[in-house]
Short mmCIF file of C-alpha atoms in Angstrom, two decimals:
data_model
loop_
_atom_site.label_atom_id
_atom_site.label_comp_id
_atom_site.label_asym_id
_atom_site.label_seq_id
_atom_site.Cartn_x
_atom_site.Cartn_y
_atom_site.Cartn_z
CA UNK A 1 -195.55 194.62 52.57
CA UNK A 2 -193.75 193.17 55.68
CA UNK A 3 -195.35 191.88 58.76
CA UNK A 4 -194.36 194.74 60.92
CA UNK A 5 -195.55 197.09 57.91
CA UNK A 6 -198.80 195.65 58.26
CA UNK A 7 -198.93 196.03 61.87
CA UNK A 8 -198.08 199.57 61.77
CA UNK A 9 -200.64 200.14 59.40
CA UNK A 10 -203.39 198.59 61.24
CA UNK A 11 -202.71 200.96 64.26
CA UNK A 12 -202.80 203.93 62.47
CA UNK A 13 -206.07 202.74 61.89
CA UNK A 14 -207.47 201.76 65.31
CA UNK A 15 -205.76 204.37 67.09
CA UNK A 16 -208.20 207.20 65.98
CA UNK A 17 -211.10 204.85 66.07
CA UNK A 18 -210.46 204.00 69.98
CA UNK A 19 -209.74 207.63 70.87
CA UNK A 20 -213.54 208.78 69.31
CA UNK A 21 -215.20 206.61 70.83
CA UNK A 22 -213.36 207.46 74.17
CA UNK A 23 -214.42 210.99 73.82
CA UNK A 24 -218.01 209.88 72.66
CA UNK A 25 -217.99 207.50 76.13
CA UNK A 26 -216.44 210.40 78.51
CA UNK A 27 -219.03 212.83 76.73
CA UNK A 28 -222.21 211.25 78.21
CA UNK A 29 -223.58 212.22 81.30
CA UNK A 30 -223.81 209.69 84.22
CA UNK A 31 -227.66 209.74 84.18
CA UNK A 32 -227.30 208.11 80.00
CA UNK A 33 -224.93 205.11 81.58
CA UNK A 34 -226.87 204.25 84.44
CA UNK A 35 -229.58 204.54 86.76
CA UNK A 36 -229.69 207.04 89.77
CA UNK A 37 -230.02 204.42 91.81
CA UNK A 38 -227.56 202.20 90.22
CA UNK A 39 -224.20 204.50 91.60
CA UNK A 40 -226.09 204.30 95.64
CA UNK A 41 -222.56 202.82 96.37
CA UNK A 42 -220.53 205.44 95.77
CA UNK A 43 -223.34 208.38 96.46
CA UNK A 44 -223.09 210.85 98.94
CA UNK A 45 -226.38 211.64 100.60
CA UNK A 46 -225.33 215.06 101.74
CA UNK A 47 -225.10 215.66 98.73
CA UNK A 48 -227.66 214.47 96.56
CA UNK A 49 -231.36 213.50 97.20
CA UNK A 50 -231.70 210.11 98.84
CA UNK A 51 -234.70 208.00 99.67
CA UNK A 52 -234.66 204.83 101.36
CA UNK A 53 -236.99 202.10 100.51
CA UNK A 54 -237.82 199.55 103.28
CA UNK A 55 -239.47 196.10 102.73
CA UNK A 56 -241.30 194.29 105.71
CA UNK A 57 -242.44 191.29 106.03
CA UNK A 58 -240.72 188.96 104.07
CA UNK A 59 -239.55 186.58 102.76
CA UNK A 60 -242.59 185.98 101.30
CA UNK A 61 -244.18 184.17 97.64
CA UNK A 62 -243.17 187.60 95.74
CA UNK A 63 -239.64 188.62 97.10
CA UNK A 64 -237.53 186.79 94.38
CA UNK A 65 -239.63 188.54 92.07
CA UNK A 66 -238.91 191.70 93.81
CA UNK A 67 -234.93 191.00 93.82
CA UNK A 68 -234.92 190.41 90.13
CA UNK A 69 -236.19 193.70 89.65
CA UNK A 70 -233.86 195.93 92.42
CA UNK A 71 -231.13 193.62 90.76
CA UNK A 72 -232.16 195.27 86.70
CA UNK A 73 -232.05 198.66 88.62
CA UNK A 74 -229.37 198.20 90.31
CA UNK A 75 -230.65 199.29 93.90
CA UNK A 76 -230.09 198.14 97.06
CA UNK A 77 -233.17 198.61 99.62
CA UNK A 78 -233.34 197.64 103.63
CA UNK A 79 -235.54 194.87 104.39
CA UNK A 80 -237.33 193.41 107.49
CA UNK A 81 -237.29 190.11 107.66
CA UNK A 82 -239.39 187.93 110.23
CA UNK A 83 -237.69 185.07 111.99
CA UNK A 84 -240.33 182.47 111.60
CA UNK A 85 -240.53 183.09 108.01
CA UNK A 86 -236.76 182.63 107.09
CA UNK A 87 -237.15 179.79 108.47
CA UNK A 88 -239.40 178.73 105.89
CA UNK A 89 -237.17 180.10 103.57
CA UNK A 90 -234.01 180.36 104.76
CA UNK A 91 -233.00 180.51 100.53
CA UNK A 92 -234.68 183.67 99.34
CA UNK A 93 -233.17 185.38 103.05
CA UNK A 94 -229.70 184.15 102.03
CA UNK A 95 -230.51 185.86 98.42
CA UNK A 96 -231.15 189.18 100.15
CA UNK A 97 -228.13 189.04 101.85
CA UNK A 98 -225.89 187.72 98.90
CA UNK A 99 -226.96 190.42 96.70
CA UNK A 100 -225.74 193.09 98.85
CA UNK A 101 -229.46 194.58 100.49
CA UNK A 102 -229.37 195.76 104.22
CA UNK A 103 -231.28 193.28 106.13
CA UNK A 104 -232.63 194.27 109.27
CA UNK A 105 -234.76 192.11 112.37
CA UNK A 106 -238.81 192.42 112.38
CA UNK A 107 -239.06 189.43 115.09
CA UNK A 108 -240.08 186.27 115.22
CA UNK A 109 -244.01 186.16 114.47
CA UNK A 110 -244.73 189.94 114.29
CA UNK A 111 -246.61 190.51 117.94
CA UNK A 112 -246.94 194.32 119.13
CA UNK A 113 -244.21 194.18 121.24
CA UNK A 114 -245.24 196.87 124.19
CA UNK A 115 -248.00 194.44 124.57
CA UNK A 116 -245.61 191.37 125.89
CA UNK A 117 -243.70 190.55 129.02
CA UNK A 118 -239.91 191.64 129.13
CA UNK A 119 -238.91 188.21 128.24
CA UNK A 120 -241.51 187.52 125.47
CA UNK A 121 -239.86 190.67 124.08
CA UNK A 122 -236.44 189.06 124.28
CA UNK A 123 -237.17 185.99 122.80
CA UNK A 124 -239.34 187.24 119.52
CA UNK A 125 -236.18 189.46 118.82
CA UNK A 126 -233.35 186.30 120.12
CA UNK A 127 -235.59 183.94 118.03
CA UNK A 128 -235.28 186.42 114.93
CA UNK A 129 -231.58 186.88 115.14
CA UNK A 130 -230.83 183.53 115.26
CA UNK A 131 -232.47 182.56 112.11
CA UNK A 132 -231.60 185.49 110.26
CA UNK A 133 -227.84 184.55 111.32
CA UNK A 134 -228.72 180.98 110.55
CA UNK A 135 -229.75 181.68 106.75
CA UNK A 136 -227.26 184.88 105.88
CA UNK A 137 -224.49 184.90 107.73
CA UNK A 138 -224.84 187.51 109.53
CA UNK A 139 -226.96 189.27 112.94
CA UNK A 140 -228.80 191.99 112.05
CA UNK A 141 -227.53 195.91 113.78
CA UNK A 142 -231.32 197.12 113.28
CA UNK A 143 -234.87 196.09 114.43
CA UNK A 144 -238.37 196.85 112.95
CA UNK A 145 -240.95 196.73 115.19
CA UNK A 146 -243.80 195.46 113.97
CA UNK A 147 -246.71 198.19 113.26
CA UNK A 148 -243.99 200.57 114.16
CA UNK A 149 -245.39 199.58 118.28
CA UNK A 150 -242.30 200.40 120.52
CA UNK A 151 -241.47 202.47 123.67
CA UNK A 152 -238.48 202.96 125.70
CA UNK A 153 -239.01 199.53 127.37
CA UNK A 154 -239.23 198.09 124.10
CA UNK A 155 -235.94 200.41 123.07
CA UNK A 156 -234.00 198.83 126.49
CA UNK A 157 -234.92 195.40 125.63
CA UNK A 158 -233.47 195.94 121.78
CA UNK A 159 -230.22 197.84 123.42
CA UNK A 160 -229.74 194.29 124.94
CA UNK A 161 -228.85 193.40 121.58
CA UNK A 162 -227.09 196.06 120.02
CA UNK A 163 -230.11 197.22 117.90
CA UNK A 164 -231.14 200.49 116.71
CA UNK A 165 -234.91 200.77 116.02
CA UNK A 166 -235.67 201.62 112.32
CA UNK A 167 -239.55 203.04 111.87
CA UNK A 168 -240.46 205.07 109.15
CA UNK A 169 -241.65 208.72 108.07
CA UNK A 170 -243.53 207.37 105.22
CA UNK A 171 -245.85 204.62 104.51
CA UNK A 172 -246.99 203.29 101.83
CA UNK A 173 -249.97 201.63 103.02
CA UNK A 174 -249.69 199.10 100.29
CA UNK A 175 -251.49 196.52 102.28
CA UNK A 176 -254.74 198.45 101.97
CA UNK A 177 -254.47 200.06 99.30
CA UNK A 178 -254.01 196.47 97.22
CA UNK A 179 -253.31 198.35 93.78
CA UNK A 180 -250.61 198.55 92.21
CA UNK A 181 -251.18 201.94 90.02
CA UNK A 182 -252.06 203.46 93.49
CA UNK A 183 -249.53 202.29 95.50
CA UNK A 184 -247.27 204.12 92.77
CA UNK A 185 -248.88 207.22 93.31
CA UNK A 186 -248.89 206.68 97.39
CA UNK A 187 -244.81 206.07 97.20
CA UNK A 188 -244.37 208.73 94.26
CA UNK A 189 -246.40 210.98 96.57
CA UNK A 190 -244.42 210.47 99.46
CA UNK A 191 -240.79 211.11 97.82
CA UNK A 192 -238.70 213.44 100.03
CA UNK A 193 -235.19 213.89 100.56
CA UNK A 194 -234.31 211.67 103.18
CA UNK A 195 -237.39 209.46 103.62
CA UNK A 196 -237.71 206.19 104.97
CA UNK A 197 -240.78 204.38 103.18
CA UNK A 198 -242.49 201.91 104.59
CA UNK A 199 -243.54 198.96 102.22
CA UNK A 200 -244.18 195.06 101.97
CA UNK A 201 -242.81 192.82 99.58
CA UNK A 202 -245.74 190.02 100.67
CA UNK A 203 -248.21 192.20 99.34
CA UNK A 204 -248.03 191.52 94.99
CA UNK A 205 -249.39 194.44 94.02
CA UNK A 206 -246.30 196.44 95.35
CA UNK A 207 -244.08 194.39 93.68
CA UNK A 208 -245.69 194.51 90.07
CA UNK A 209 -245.86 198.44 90.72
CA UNK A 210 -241.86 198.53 91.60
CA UNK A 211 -240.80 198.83 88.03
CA UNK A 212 -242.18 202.18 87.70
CA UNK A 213 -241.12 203.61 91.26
CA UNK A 214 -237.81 203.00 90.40
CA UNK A 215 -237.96 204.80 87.16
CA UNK A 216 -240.01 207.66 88.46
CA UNK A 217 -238.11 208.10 91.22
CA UNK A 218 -235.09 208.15 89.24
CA UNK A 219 -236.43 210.52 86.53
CA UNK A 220 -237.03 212.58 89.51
CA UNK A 221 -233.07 212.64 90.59
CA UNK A 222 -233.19 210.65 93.58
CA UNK A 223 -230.95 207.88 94.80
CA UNK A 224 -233.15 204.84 95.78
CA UNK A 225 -230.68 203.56 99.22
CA UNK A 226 -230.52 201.56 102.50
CA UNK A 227 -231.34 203.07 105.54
CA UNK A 228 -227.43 202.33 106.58
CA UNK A 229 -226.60 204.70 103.34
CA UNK A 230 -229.14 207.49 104.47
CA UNK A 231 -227.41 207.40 107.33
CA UNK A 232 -224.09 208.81 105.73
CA UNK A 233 -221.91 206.55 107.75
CA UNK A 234 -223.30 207.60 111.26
CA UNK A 235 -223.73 204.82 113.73
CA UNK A 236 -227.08 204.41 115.53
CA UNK A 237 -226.74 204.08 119.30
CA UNK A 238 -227.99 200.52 120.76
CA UNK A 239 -232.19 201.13 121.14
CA UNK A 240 -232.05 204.41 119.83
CA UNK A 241 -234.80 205.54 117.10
CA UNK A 242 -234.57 206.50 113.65
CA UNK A 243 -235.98 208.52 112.05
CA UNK A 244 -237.16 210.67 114.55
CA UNK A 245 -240.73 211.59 114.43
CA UNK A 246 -241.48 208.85 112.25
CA UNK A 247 -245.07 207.18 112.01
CA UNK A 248 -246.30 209.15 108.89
#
């Protein structure tokens, strides 16, 4: 037998072995190749049930931790980050950033902001966007503000910067509740179409109960997204609040 014999040969062979196990591939359903959460890039919220997580606080002793485990999921979240801490840790902010999360401005050392002078205000959130832009690349669009304390001179001050305010209609209240197997049940709880949780990756007990948020929440059809996904490609007006009503 000839060379090109042999050649045929062999492709008569593979030929009906690479069309099954086309048809076996095209035959599963999207849920048995990946997460829910894992297609957020391509998802249509209008369309499907969305949630948004959102992570304060950070970067903090636990947030690597917490990216290795959005990263296995493959979900991208929103999170806060406060100035003075990138600082600290200008590498795990940069992380964030680099693996594609929406990262957002919670200001410089987390004061109540209605409490401050016009300029104090301007500074915590100047401060903040300066490091954040110093670690990542890139200004933040949105601003947390801390314990959710904000008004419309708070919402001027932020429109100086081109920010959007970001609260929440959700919370998680992981920082008193301290347990991880009831901060899953809080968040599980909580899951709505559209929601924007509030949560803290300093706190460790939300991290170790992450795992199994994901997974329920998936099991449960929802997309796990950023706020800037919920938002279904709608731009926030400078110092304008979202969601409205929030504070839940």
């Amino acid at each position: 037998m000839g060379p090109a014999q042999r050649a045929r040969r062999m492709m008569r062979r593979f030929v009906p072995i690479a069309a099954a196990t086309a048809l076996m591939a095209a035959a599963l359903p999207a849920s048995a190749e990946e997460p829910a959460s894992a297609r957020a890039k391509g998802v249509d919220c209008a369309r499907v049930k969305c949630i948004a997580l959102t992570f304060d606080d950070g970067p903090g002793p636990y947030t690597a931790k917490l990216l290795d485990i959005l990263r296995a999921h493959r979900t991208k979240v929103t999170f806060f980050l406060i100035g003075g801490r990138v600082e600290k840790d200008p590498r795990t902010a940069r992380a964030i950033a680099r693996q594609g999360h929406q990262v957002g401005n919670h200001t410089y050392d987390h004061p109540h902001l209605t409490t401050l002078f016009d300029d104090e205000i301007r500074d915590e959130i100047a401060r903040a966007q300066d490091a954040i832009q110093a670690a990542t690349g890139r200004r933040p669009d949105i601003l947390r503000p801390p314990y959710g304390d904000t008004d419309a001179r708070v919402g001027a001050i932020a429109a100086e910067f081109g920010l959007s305010q970001i609260v929440w209609n959700g919370s998680s209240r992981d920082w008193e509740l301290q347990n991880a197997v009831a901060i899953r049940e809080k968040v599980l709880g909580l899951a709505k179409r559209d929601r924007v949780v509030l949560m803290h990756d300093i706190q460790p007990a939300t991290v170790t109960a992450m795992p199994k948020i994901l997974t329920a929440l998936e099991k449960k059809g929802y997309h796990v997204v950023t706020v800037e996904k919920l938002l279904r490609g709608r731009r926030l007006n400078a110092g304008e609040t979202f969601p409205v009503g929030g504070w839940n």
